Coordinates of C-alpha atoms in Angstrom, one line a residue:
X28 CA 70.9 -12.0 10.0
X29 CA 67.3 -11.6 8.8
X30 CA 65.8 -8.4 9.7
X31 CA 62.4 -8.5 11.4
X32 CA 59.7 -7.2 9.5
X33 CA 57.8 -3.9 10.5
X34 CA 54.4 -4.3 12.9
X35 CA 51.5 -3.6 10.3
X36 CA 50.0 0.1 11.5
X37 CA 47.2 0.1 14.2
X38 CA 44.0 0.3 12.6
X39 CA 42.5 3.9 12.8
X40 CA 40.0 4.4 15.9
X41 CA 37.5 7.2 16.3
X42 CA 39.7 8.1 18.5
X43 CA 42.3 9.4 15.6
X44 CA 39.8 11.2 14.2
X45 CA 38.4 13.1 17.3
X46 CA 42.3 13.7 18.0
X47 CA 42.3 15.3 14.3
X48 CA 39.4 17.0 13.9
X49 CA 40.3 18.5 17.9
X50 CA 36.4 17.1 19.4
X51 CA 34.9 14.3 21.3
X52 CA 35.2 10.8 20.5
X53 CA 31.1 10.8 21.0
X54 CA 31.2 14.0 18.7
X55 CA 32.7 11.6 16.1
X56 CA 30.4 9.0 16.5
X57 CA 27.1 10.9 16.1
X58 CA 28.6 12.5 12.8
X59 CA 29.3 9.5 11.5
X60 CA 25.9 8.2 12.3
X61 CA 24.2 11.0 10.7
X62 CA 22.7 12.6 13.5
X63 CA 20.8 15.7 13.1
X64 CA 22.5 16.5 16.7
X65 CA 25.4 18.1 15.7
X66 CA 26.1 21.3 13.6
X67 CA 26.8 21.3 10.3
X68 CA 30.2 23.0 10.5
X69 CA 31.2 20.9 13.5
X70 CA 30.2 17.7 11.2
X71 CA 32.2 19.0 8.2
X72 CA 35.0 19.1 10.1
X73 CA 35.1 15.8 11.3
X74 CA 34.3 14.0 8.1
X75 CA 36.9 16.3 7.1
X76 CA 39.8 15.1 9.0
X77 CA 38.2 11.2 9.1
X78 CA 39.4 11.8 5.1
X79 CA 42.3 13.2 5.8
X80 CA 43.9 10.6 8.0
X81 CA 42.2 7.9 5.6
X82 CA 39.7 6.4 8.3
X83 CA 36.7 4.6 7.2
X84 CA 33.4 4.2 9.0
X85 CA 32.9 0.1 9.2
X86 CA 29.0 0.9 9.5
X87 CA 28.8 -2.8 9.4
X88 CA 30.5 -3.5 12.4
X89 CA 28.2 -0.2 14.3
X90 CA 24.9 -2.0 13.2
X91 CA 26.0 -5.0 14.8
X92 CA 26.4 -3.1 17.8
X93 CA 23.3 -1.0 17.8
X94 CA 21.1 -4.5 16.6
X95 CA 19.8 -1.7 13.9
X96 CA 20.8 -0.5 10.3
X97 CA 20.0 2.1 8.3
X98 CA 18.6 -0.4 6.1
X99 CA 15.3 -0.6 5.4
X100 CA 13.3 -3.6 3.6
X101 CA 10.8 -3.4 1.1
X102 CA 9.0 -6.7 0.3
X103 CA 6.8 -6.3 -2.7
X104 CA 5.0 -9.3 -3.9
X105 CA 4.6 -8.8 -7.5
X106 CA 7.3 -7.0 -9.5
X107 CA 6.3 -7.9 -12.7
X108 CA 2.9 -5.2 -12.6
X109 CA 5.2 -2.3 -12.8
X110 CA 2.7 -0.5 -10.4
X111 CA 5.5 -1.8 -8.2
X112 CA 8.1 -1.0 -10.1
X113 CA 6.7 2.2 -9.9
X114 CA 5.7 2.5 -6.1
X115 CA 9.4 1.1 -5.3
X116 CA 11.2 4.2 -7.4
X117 CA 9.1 6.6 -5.0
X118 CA 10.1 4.6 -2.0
X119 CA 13.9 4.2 -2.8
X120 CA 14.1 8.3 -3.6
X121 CA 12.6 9.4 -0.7
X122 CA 14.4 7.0 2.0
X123 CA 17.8 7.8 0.3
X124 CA 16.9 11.8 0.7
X125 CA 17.2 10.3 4.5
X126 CA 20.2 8.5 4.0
X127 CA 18.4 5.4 4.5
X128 CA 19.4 2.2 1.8
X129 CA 16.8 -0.1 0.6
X130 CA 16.9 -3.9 0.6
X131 CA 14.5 -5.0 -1.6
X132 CA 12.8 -9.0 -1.6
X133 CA 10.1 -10.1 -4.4
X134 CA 7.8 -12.7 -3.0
X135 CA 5.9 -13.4 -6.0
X136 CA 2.7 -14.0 -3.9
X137 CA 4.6 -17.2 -2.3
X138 CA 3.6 -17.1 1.5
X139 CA 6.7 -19.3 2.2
X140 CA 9.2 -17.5 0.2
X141 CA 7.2 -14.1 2.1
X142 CA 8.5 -15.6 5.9
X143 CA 12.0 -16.6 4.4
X144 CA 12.8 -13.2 3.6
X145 CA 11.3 -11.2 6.3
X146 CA 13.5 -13.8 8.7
X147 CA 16.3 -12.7 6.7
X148 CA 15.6 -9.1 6.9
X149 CA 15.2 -9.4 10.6
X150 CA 18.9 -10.9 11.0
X151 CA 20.8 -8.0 9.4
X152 CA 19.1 -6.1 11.7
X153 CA 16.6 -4.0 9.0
X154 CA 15.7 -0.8 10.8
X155 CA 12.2 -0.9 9.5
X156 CA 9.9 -3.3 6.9
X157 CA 8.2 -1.6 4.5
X158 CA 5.4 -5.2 3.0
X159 CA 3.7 -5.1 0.2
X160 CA 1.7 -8.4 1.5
X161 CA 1.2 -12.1 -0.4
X162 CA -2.5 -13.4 -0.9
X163 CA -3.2 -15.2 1.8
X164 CA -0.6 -13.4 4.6
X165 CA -2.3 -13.7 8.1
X166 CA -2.9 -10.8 10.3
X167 CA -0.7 -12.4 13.2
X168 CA 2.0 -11.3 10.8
X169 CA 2.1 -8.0 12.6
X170 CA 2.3 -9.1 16.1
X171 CA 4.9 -11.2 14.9
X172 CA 6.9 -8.2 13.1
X173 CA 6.2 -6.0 15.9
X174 CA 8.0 -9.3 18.5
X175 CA 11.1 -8.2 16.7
X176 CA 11.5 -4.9 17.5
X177 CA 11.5 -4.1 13.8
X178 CA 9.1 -1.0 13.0
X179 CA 6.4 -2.4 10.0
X180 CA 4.6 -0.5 7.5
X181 CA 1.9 -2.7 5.5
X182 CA 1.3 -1.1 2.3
X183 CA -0.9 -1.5 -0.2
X184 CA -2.8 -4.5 0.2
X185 CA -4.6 -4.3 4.1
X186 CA -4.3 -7.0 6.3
X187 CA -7.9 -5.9 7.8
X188 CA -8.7 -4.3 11.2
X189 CA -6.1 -3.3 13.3
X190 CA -3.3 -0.4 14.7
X191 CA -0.5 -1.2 12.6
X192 CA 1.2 1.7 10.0
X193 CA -0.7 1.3 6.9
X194 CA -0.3 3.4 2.9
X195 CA -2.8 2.6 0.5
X196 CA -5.3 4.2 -1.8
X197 CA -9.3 4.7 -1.2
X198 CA -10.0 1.7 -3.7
X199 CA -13.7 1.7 -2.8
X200 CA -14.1 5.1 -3.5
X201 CA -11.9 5.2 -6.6
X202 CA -13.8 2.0 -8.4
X203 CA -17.5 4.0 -7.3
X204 CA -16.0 6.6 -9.2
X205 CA -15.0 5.1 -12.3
X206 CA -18.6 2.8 -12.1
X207 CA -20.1 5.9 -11.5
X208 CA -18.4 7.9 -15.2
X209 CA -19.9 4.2 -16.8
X210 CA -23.1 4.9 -15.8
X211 CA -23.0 8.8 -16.3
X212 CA -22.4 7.9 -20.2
X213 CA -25.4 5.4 -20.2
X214 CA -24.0 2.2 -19.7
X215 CA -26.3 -0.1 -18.0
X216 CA -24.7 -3.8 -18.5
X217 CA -20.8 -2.9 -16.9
X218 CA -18.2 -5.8 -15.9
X219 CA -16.1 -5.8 -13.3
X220 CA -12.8 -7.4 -14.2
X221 CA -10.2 -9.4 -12.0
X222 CA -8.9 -9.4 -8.5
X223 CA -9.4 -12.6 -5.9
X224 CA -10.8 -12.8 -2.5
X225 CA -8.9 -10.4 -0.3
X226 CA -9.0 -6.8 1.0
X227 CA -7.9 -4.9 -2.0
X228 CA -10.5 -6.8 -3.9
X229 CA -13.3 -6.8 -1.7
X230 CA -13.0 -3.0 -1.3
X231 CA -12.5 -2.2 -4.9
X232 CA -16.1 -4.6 -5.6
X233 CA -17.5 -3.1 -2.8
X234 CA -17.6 0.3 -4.7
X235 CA -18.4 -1.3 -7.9
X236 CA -21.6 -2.7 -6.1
X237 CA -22.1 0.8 -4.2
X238 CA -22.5 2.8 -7.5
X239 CA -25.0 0.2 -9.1
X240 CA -26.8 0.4 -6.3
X241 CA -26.4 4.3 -5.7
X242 CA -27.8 4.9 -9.7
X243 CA -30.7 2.3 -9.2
X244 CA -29.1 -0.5 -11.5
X245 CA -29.4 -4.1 -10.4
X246 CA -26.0 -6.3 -10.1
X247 CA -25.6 -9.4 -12.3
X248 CA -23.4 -11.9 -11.1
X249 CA -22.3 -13.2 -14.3
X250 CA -20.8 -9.7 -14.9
X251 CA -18.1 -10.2 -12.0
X252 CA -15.2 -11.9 -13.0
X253 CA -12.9 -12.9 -11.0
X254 CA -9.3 -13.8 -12.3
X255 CA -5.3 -13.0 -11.0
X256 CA -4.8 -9.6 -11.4
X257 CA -2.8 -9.5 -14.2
X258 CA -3.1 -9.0 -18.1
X259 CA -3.7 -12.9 -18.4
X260 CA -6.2 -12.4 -16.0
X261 CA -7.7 -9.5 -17.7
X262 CA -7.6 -10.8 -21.5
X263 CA -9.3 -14.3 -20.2
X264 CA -12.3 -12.6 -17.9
X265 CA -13.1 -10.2 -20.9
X266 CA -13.4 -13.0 -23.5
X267 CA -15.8 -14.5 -20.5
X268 CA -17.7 -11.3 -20.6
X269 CA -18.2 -10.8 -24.3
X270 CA -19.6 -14.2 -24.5
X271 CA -22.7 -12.7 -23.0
X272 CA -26.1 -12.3 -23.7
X273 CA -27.2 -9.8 -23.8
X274 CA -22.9 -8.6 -24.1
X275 CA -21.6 -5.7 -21.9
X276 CA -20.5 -2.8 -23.3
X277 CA -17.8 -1.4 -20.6
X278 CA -15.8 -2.8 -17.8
X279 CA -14.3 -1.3 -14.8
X280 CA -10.9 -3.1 -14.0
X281 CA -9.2 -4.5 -10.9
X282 CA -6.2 -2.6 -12.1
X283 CA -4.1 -1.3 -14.8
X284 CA -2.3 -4.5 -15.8
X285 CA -5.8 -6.3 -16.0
X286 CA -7.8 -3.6 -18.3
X287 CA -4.2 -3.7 -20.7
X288 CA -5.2 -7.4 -21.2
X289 CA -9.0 -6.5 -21.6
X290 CA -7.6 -3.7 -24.5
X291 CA -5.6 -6.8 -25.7
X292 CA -8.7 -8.9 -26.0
X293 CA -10.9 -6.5 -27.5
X294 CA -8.7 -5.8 -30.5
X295 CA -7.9 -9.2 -31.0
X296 CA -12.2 -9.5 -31.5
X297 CA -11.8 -6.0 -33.9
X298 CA -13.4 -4.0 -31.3
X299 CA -12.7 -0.6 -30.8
X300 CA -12.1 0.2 -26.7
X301 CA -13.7 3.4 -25.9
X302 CA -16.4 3.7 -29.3
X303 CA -17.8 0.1 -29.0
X304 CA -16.8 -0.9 -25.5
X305 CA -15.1 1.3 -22.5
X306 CA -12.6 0.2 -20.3
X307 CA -11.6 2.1 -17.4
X308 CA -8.7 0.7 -15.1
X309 CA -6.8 1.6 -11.3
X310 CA -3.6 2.4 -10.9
X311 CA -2.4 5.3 -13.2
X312 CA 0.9 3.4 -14.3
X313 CA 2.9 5.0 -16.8
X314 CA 2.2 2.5 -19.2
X315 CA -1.5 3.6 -19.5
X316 CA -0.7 7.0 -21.2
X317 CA 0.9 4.9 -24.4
X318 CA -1.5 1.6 -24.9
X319 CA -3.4 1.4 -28.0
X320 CA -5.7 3.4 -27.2
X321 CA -4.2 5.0 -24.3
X322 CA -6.2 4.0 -21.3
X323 CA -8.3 5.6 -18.9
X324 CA -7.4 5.0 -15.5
X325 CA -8.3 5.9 -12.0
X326 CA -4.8 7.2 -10.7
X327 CA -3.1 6.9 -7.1
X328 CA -0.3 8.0 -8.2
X329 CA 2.3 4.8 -7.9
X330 CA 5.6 6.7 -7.1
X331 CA 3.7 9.8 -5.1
X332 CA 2.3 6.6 -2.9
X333 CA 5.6 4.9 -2.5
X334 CA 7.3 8.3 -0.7
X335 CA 4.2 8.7 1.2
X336 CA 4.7 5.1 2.2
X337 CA 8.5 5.7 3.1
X338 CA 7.6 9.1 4.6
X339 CA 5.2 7.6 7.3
X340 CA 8.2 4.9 8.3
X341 CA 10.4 7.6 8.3
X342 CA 8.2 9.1 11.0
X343 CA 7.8 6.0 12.5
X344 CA 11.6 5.6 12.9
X345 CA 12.0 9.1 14.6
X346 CA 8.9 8.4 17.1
X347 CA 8.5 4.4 17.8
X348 CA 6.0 5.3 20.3
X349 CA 3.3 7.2 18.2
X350 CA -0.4 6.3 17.6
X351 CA -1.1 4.7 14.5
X352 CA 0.0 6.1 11.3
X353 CA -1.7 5.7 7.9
X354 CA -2.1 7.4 4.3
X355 CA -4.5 7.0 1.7
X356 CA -4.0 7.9 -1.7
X357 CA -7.5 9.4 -3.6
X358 CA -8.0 8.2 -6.7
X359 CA -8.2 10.6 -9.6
X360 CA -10.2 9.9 -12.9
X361 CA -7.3 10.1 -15.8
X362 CA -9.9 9.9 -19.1
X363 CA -8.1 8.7 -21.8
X364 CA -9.5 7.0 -25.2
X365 CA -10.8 3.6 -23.7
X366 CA -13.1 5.3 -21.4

């Protein structure tokens, strides 16, 4: 006669564990959630005897529950400037100092790919968005966001007037400044170098136009070039610029990535950055301190901006109800060889 198999054991409950660890099954559950609630020694012995009876937290299965996640998403829409790469480091660190895991998405300034991933985000339940945003992204993006339930921080690149949570830098202020160093050292005939029609580029112009005018210097259209922001962007606009006549002798860039390709075009023409012309760019990647020459830059500090940035969603997190929140980085003046 066959013998009848044994009954697999009953899955462990938080239950068991409140049994073990001689506390309330809601005791249990606000440990295992993380909550700053209960005491530390109370909390140690729970996860304690959760180990020692082999139970494991299926936080999966809670954030179904709750509609929420200690997940947070972090769209960025151009990973290959490593200002993001950068910005995203500072981000990651500080949200897993709160025990918080990042999900990140790259849009690649794709509008479409943009809502298919924020759609995506919003179905495992993301506890907050953290959106670097496309060219192009509406401002009803918010409102939409917001329609969720799903806390949203818009970083970087503005999405014009409004009350949502915003971290950036002072772009205007930090190109005036880096015009304003051109002009200091007697340049007259200065480019400004790449961005397209947006917020971040408007404001950056707008201070490039603000220290012309502030130092009595007329602006010349031909010596605003427009291009993508990147170091194809930068090395095309420069070759545009030294075509000239009479030819510019310094440039202040739209960002880092777009004054490396300006650096790649004037050595390519055996021109020596910084003696012959000076470029100047915005960002203060890493990459700036070892470019040949090494680069002067007007510095936001990338991974300082990116916990600032997770610190104000944090705080958004822990008070859903508060005014509107928003950090801007200053810029800095990092002179280097090129400037």
């Amino acid at each position: 006669m066959a013998k009848t198999p044994p009954e697999p054991p009953r899955p462990l409950t938080i239950n068991d564990v409140a049994s073990a660890a001689g506390v309330s099954k809601s005791t249990v559950s606000l440990v295992l959630q993380g909550s700053p609630l209960i005491r530390e020694e109370t909390a140690a012995r729970v996860r304690e005897a959760a180990a020692s009876i082999g139970y494991v937290y299926n936080r999966r299965a809670a954030d179904l529950r709750r509609k929420s996640s200690n997940v947070v998403g972090v769209v960025i829409n151009d990973l290959m400037n490593p200002f993001f790469a950068e910005l995203l480091v500072g981000i990651e660190r500080k949200l897993a100092q709160a025990d918080y895991i990042t999900l990140m998405a790259h849009t690649d300034e794709n509008l479409e790919l943009q809502t298919k991933v924020l759609q995506s985000m919003r179905e495992h339940h993301a506890a907050g968005i953290i959106l670097c945003p496309a060219l192009g992204t509406p401002p009803a993006l918010v409102k939409q966001v917001r329609a969720w339930g799903i806390p949203l921080l818009v970083m970087v690149r503005s999405l014009g007037k409004g009350d949502y949570d915003y971290a950036g830098s002072d772009n205007e202020r930090g190109t005036f400044l880096a015009t304003e160093h051109m002009l200091a050292a007697g340049h007259t005939q200065i480019g400004f170098l790449g961005g397209q029609t947006g917020a971040v580029f408007d404001d950056r112009l707008r201070g490039y136009r603000k220290a012309l005018r502030a130092h009595g210097v007329a602006e010349q259209a031909e010596l605003i070039r427009s291009a993508k922001p990147t170091r194809e962007g930068g090395y095309t606009s420069l070759q545009q610029l030294l075509a000239l006549k009479p030819r510019p002798t310094a440039a202040v860039c739209y960002n880092d990535i777009v004054a490396l390709g300006a650096l790649a075009a004037l050595g390519e023409r055996g021109i020596q950055a910084g003696r012959e012309f000076a470029v100047i760019g915005f960002d203060g990647i890493l990459d700036t301190a070892h470019a040949n020459p090494p680069l002067s830059t007007m510095d936001v500090h990338p991974g300082g901006l990116g916990e600032s940035a997770a610190e104000l969603m944090l705080e958004r997190l822990k008070h859903p109800e508060a005014g509107r929140l928003r950090f801007l980085a200053e810029p800095t003046l990092l002179l280097r060889t090129s400037g």
